[in-house]
């Protein structure tokens, strides 16, 4: 989604009590990471990132450790990562990423959110070229941190753009540079608050406040689904 809208949503989410929804999503991300690369964070960059993001959302250490243990067990259901694409109210484009143990349930639920809002699914792959996939690293601006020096240091990690918003830096790189950028930030001893792969619209569209209110109602429904991990739009 557009970055201005992303900041607006982030500010709004601070006012929402979403722990009951956020923690299961974070645990699912940990499960996927463990299944893919093992339970040792030192040897599994994806798990290291999932733990980092869980800590950023104040997920208790016990919850994180329990999620890793459960994911290491043999009796846990297989989690599949899936994506859905659709159009919502006023033609807004929406890209949904989910992690689920039951794809039939998830597709039915997500489809119903679009349908009830007057939207619909579009064929898989239709929106792929309309979003740039980026690695995004979020960290606080520390006192004495020189922006120009920081940018030069991060270029080795594939930095494409560095943005600042309300005392927080957002470093953007191509998604293929995720590991490289993460390593450079670690070497610089920068405490990354959150590290994610995001889909950013390459042709963001402006909507009126009234239209946004209607669109956000649908987005809230989608994001509240336990299986949905992330939602991206072409909102400016």
mmCIF file of C-alpha atoms in Angstrom:
data_model
loop_
_atom_site.group_PDB
_atom_site.id
_atom_site.type_symbol
_atom_site.label_atom_id
_atom_site.label_comp_id
_atom_site.label_asym_id
_atom_site.label_seq_id
_atom_site.Cartn_x
_atom_site.Cartn_y
_atom_site.Cartn_z
ATOM 1 C CA UNK A 1 0.000 0.000 0.000
ATOM 2 C CA UNK A 2 1.116 3.606 -0.328
ATOM 3 C CA UNK A 3 3.573 4.684 2.348
ATOM 4 C CA UNK A 4 1.509 7.643 3.579
ATOM 5 C CA UNK A 5 -1.423 5.285 4.079
ATOM 6 C CA UNK A 6 0.878 2.758 5.749
ATOM 7 C CA UNK A 7 1.977 5.336 8.330
ATOM 8 C CA UNK A 8 -1.641 6.298 8.917
ATOM 9 C CA UNK A 9 -2.601 2.659 9.481
ATOM 10 C CA UNK A 10 0.359 2.174 11.838
ATOM 11 C CA UNK A 11 -0.765 5.123 13.945
ATOM 12 C CA UNK A 12 -4.293 3.773 14.005
ATOM 13 C CA UNK A 13 -3.139 0.303 15.024
ATOM 14 C CA UNK A 14 -1.422 1.762 18.092
ATOM 15 C CA UNK A 15 -4.885 2.642 19.360
ATOM 16 C CA UNK A 16 -6.299 -0.815 18.667
ATOM 17 C CA UNK A 17 -6.108 -3.576 21.227
ATOM 18 C CA UNK A 18 -5.002 -6.284 18.807
ATOM 19 C CA UNK A 19 -2.822 -8.529 20.985
ATOM 20 C CA UNK A 20 -5.365 -11.332 20.821
ATOM 21 C CA UNK A 21 -5.059 -11.231 17.027
ATOM 22 C CA UNK A 22 -1.390 -10.301 16.625
ATOM 23 C CA UNK A 23 0.177 -13.008 18.809
ATOM 24 C CA UNK A 24 -1.380 -15.980 16.923
ATOM 25 C CA UNK A 25 -0.201 -14.444 13.618
ATOM 26 C CA UNK A 26 3.330 -14.021 14.986
ATOM 27 C CA UNK A 27 3.302 -17.595 16.304
ATOM 28 C CA UNK A 28 2.247 -18.810 12.855
ATOM 29 C CA UNK A 29 5.143 -16.897 11.252
ATOM 30 C CA UNK A 30 7.508 -18.601 13.724
ATOM 31 C CA UNK A 31 5.996 -22.000 12.860
ATOM 32 C CA UNK A 32 6.530 -21.457 9.118
ATOM 33 C CA UNK A 33 10.126 -20.353 9.739
ATOM 34 C CA UNK A 34 10.928 -23.378 11.929
ATOM 35 C CA UNK A 35 9.389 -25.802 9.418
ATOM 36 C CA UNK A 36 11.469 -24.262 6.616
ATOM 37 C CA UNK A 37 14.845 -23.889 8.320
ATOM 38 C CA UNK A 38 14.917 -25.522 11.735
ATOM 39 C CA UNK A 39 14.556 -24.340 15.337
ATOM 40 C CA UNK A 40 17.966 -22.681 15.780
ATOM 41 C CA UNK A 41 17.711 -18.898 15.167
ATOM 42 C CA UNK A 42 21.474 -18.670 14.631
ATOM 43 C CA UNK A 43 21.187 -21.009 11.644
ATOM 44 C CA UNK A 44 17.775 -19.802 10.448
ATOM 45 C CA UNK A 45 17.578 -16.163 9.319
ATOM 46 C CA UNK A 46 13.824 -16.357 8.711
ATOM 47 C CA UNK A 47 13.245 -17.565 12.268
ATOM 48 C CA UNK A 48 15.569 -14.870 13.614
ATOM 49 C CA UNK A 49 13.469 -12.246 11.839
ATOM 50 C CA UNK A 50 10.183 -13.782 13.040
ATOM 51 C CA UNK A 51 11.442 -13.680 16.643
ATOM 52 C CA UNK A 52 12.629 -10.110 16.185
ATOM 53 C CA UNK A 53 9.216 -9.036 14.892
ATOM 54 C CA UNK A 54 7.473 -10.881 17.740
ATOM 55 C CA UNK A 55 9.591 -9.020 20.281
ATOM 56 C CA UNK A 56 8.766 -5.731 18.550
ATOM 57 C CA UNK A 57 5.083 -6.461 19.237
ATOM 58 C CA UNK A 58 5.887 -7.222 22.912
ATOM 59 C CA UNK A 59 5.119 -10.924 22.554
ATOM 60 C CA UNK A 60 6.284 -12.570 25.819
ATOM 61 C CA UNK A 61 9.464 -14.648 25.703
ATOM 62 C CA UNK A 62 7.563 -17.730 26.926
ATOM 63 C CA UNK A 63 5.091 -17.420 24.032
ATOM 64 C CA UNK A 64 7.949 -17.232 21.541
ATOM 65 C CA UNK A 65 9.743 -20.246 23.020
ATOM 66 C CA UNK A 66 6.497 -22.249 23.152
ATOM 67 C CA UNK A 67 5.782 -21.427 19.504
ATOM 68 C CA UNK A 68 9.240 -22.739 18.526
ATOM 69 C CA UNK A 69 8.756 -25.932 20.561
ATOM 70 C CA UNK A 70 5.307 -26.589 19.063
ATOM 71 C CA UNK A 71 6.630 -25.997 15.549
ATOM 72 C CA UNK A 72 9.424 -28.516 16.205
ATOM 73 C CA UNK A 73 6.895 -31.223 17.113
ATOM 74 C CA UNK A 74 5.817 -33.877 14.653
ATOM 75 C CA UNK A 75 2.086 -33.647 15.354
ATOM 76 C CA UNK A 76 1.604 -30.011 14.343
ATOM 77 C CA UNK A 77 -0.509 -29.363 11.241
ATOM 78 C CA UNK A 78 1.310 -28.330 8.068
ATOM 79 C CA UNK A 79 1.108 -24.565 7.503
ATOM 80 C CA UNK A 80 0.823 -23.370 3.896
ATOM 81 C CA UNK A 81 1.666 -19.829 2.747
ATOM 82 C CA UNK A 82 -0.884 -18.603 0.194
ATOM 83 C CA UNK A 83 -1.761 -15.330 -1.528
ATOM 84 C CA UNK A 84 -5.027 -13.863 -2.808
ATOM 85 C CA UNK A 85 -5.618 -10.899 -5.096
ATOM 86 C CA UNK A 86 -8.740 -8.832 -5.479
ATOM 87 C CA UNK A 87 -10.512 -5.534 -6.050
ATOM 88 C CA UNK A 88 -12.403 -3.852 -3.243
ATOM 89 C CA UNK A 89 -14.696 -0.815 -2.956
ATOM 90 C CA UNK A 90 -13.971 2.002 -5.445
ATOM 91 C CA UNK A 91 -11.619 -0.248 -7.408
ATOM 92 C CA UNK A 92 -8.920 -0.438 -4.726
ATOM 93 C CA UNK A 93 -6.422 -3.210 -5.460
ATOM 94 C CA UNK A 94 -5.712 -5.606 -2.587
ATOM 95 C CA UNK A 95 -3.002 -8.247 -2.206
ATOM 96 C CA UNK A 96 -3.453 -10.659 0.724
ATOM 97 C CA UNK A 97 -0.807 -12.945 2.223
ATOM 98 C CA UNK A 98 -1.966 -15.765 4.496
ATOM 99 C CA UNK A 99 -0.566 -18.754 6.386
ATOM 100 C CA UNK A 100 -3.050 -21.543 6.985
ATOM 101 C CA UNK A 101 -3.514 -25.203 7.878
ATOM 102 C CA UNK A 102 -6.762 -25.253 5.874
ATOM 103 C CA UNK A 103 -6.677 -23.462 2.513
ATOM 104 C CA UNK A 104 -10.338 -24.278 1.789
ATOM 105 C CA UNK A 105 -11.441 -22.416 4.915
ATOM 106 C CA UNK A 106 -9.124 -19.474 4.304
ATOM 107 C CA UNK A 107 -10.041 -18.866 0.668
ATOM 108 C CA UNK A 108 -13.764 -19.018 1.528
ATOM 109 C CA UNK A 109 -13.342 -16.520 4.376
ATOM 110 C CA UNK A 110 -11.209 -14.039 2.449
ATOM 111 C CA UNK A 111 -13.483 -14.250 -0.587
ATOM 112 C CA UNK A 112 -16.500 -13.465 1.608
ATOM 113 C CA UNK A 113 -14.855 -10.252 2.897
ATOM 114 C CA UNK A 114 -14.425 -9.033 -0.672
ATOM 115 C CA UNK A 115 -17.932 -10.085 -1.728
ATOM 116 C CA UNK A 116 -19.657 -8.429 1.242
ATOM 117 C CA UNK A 117 -17.849 -5.168 0.449
ATOM 118 C CA UNK A 118 -18.918 -5.299 -3.198
ATOM 119 C CA UNK A 119 -15.491 -6.459 -4.355
ATOM 120 C CA UNK A 120 -14.208 -9.663 -5.882
ATOM 121 C CA UNK A 121 -11.157 -11.850 -6.435
ATOM 122 C CA UNK A 122 -9.093 -11.433 -9.608
ATOM 123 C CA UNK A 123 -7.083 -14.239 -11.271
ATOM 124 C CA UNK A 124 -3.888 -15.138 -9.417
ATOM 125 C CA UNK A 125 -0.927 -13.179 -10.762
ATOM 126 C CA UNK A 126 -3.036 -10.288 -12.077
ATOM 127 C CA UNK A 127 -1.667 -7.793 -9.536
ATOM 128 C CA UNK A 128 1.858 -9.147 -9.153
ATOM 129 C CA UNK A 129 3.388 -6.625 -11.580
ATOM 130 C CA UNK A 130 1.549 -3.714 -9.906
ATOM 131 C CA UNK A 131 3.449 -4.140 -6.643
ATOM 132 C CA UNK A 132 7.186 -3.931 -6.030
ATOM 133 C CA UNK A 133 8.396 -6.451 -3.453
ATOM 134 C CA UNK A 134 10.703 -4.770 -0.968
ATOM 135 C CA UNK A 135 12.653 -5.643 2.154
ATOM 136 C CA UNK A 136 11.775 -3.012 4.767
ATOM 137 C CA UNK A 137 13.715 -2.463 7.984
ATOM 138 C CA UNK A 138 12.337 -0.212 10.699
ATOM 139 C CA UNK A 139 14.538 1.254 13.438
ATOM 140 C CA UNK A 140 14.628 4.280 15.721
ATOM 141 C CA UNK A 141 16.722 7.320 14.925
ATOM 142 C CA UNK A 142 19.295 7.520 17.704
ATOM 143 C CA UNK A 143 20.809 10.764 18.934
ATOM 144 C CA UNK A 144 23.875 11.682 16.881
ATOM 145 C CA UNK A 145 22.958 9.347 14.017
ATOM 146 C CA UNK A 146 24.094 11.010 10.777
ATOM 147 C CA UNK A 147 21.686 10.278 7.925
ATOM 148 C CA UNK A 148 24.229 10.666 5.102
ATOM 149 C CA UNK A 149 26.759 8.379 6.798
ATOM 150 C CA UNK A 150 24.015 5.873 7.506
ATOM 151 C CA UNK A 151 22.912 5.852 3.868
ATOM 152 C CA UNK A 152 26.495 5.251 2.691
ATOM 153 C CA UNK A 153 26.891 2.376 5.161
ATOM 154 C CA UNK A 154 23.637 0.742 4.083
ATOM 155 C CA UNK A 155 24.377 0.908 0.360
ATOM 156 C CA UNK A 156 26.484 -2.268 0.788
ATOM 157 C CA UNK A 157 23.308 -3.996 1.932
ATOM 158 C CA UNK A 158 21.420 -2.927 -1.185
ATOM 159 C CA UNK A 159 19.758 0.207 0.184
ATOM 160 C CA UNK A 160 17.446 1.815 -2.375
ATOM 161 C CA UNK A 161 15.790 4.417 -0.175
ATOM 162 C CA UNK A 162 15.914 5.664 3.418
ATOM 163 C CA UNK A 163 12.854 7.424 4.804
ATOM 164 C CA UNK A 164 12.259 9.091 8.148
ATOM 165 C CA UNK A 165 8.869 9.446 9.818
ATOM 166 C CA UNK A 166 8.333 10.696 13.382
ATOM 167 C CA UNK A 167 11.758 9.646 14.650
ATOM 168 C CA UNK A 168 11.756 6.264 12.906
ATOM 169 C CA UNK A 169 13.898 5.279 9.919
ATOM 170 C CA UNK A 170 12.593 2.968 7.187
ATOM 171 C CA UNK A 171 15.295 1.381 5.027
ATOM 172 C CA UNK A 172 14.084 -0.073 1.707
ATOM 173 C CA UNK A 173 15.881 -2.625 -0.472
ATOM 174 C CA UNK A 174 14.885 -5.155 -3.123
ATOM 175 C CA UNK A 175 13.411 -8.256 -1.478
ATOM 176 C CA UNK A 176 16.333 -10.359 -2.760
ATOM 177 C CA UNK A 177 18.639 -8.212 -0.584
ATOM 178 C CA UNK A 178 16.815 -9.007 2.677
ATOM 179 C CA UNK A 179 19.599 -11.164 4.149
ATOM 180 C CA UNK A 180 22.365 -8.815 3.026
ATOM 181 C CA UNK A 181 20.683 -5.723 4.480
ATOM 182 C CA UNK A 182 19.925 -7.550 7.716
ATOM 183 C CA UNK A 183 23.612 -8.490 8.070
ATOM 184 C CA UNK A 184 24.813 -4.918 7.439
ATOM 185 C CA UNK A 185 22.422 -3.567 10.081
ATOM 186 C CA UNK A 186 23.621 -6.224 12.538
ATOM 187 C CA UNK A 187 27.259 -5.319 11.814
ATOM 188 C CA UNK A 188 26.427 -1.640 12.467
ATOM 189 C CA UNK A 189 24.831 -2.733 15.775
ATOM 190 C CA UNK A 190 21.574 -1.043 14.803
ATOM 191 C CA UNK A 191 18.652 -2.367 16.822
ATOM 192 C CA UNK A 192 16.066 -3.196 14.153
ATOM 193 C CA UNK A 193 12.539 -2.881 15.513
ATOM 194 C CA UNK A 194 10.857 -4.715 12.649
ATOM 195 C CA UNK A 195 12.028 -6.392 9.442
ATOM 196 C CA UNK A 196 9.537 -7.465 6.793
ATOM 197 C CA UNK A 197 9.027 -8.232 3.123
ATOM 198 C CA UNK A 198 6.360 -5.882 1.805
ATOM 199 C CA UNK A 199 4.548 -5.319 -1.451
ATOM 200 C CA UNK A 200 4.469 -1.614 -2.297
ATOM 201 C CA UNK A 201 2.225 -0.277 -5.039
ATOM 202 C CA UNK A 202 4.163 1.163 -7.982
ATOM 203 C CA UNK A 203 1.117 3.201 -9.035
ATOM 204 C CA UNK A 204 -0.608 4.415 -5.834
ATOM 205 C CA UNK A 205 -4.059 5.986 -6.121
ATOM 206 C CA UNK A 206 -5.609 8.804 -4.087
ATOM 207 C CA UNK A 207 -9.018 8.151 -2.512
ATOM 208 C CA UNK A 208 -11.346 10.539 -0.672
ATOM 209 C CA UNK A 209 -11.815 10.271 3.096
ATOM 210 C CA UNK A 210 -15.300 8.846 2.562
ATOM 211 C CA UNK A 211 -13.965 6.231 0.156
ATOM 212 C CA UNK A 212 -11.120 5.365 2.557
ATOM 213 C CA UNK A 213 -13.574 4.825 5.401
ATOM 214 C CA UNK A 214 -15.460 2.296 3.275
ATOM 215 C CA UNK A 215 -12.256 0.626 2.074
ATOM 216 C CA UNK A 216 -10.843 0.397 5.603
ATOM 217 C CA UNK A 217 -13.934 -1.428 6.830
ATOM 218 C CA UNK A 218 -13.159 -4.214 4.370
ATOM 219 C CA UNK A 219 -9.422 -4.162 5.164
ATOM 220 C CA UNK A 220 -10.168 -4.436 8.896
ATOM 221 C CA UNK A 221 -12.280 -7.546 8.267
ATOM 222 C CA UNK A 222 -9.523 -9.139 6.203
ATOM 223 C CA UNK A 223 -6.752 -8.266 8.677
ATOM 224 C CA UNK A 224 -8.761 -9.608 11.611
ATOM 225 C CA UNK A 225 -8.848 -13.081 10.052
ATOM 226 C CA UNK A 226 -6.549 -15.401 12.021
ATOM 227 C CA UNK A 227 -5.030 -16.848 8.841
ATOM 228 C CA UNK A 228 -4.159 -13.498 7.244
ATOM 229 C CA UNK A 229 -0.578 -12.367 7.812
ATOM 230 C CA UNK A 230 -0.437 -9.168 5.735
ATOM 231 C CA UNK A 231 -2.579 -6.996 3.456
ATOM 232 C CA UNK A 232 -1.278 -4.589 0.799
ATOM 233 C CA UNK A 233 -3.157 -2.064 -1.338
ATOM 234 C CA UNK A 234 -2.558 0.583 -3.986
ATOM 235 C CA UNK A 235 -3.775 3.388 -1.701
ATOM 236 C CA UNK A 236 -1.468 6.428 -1.849
#
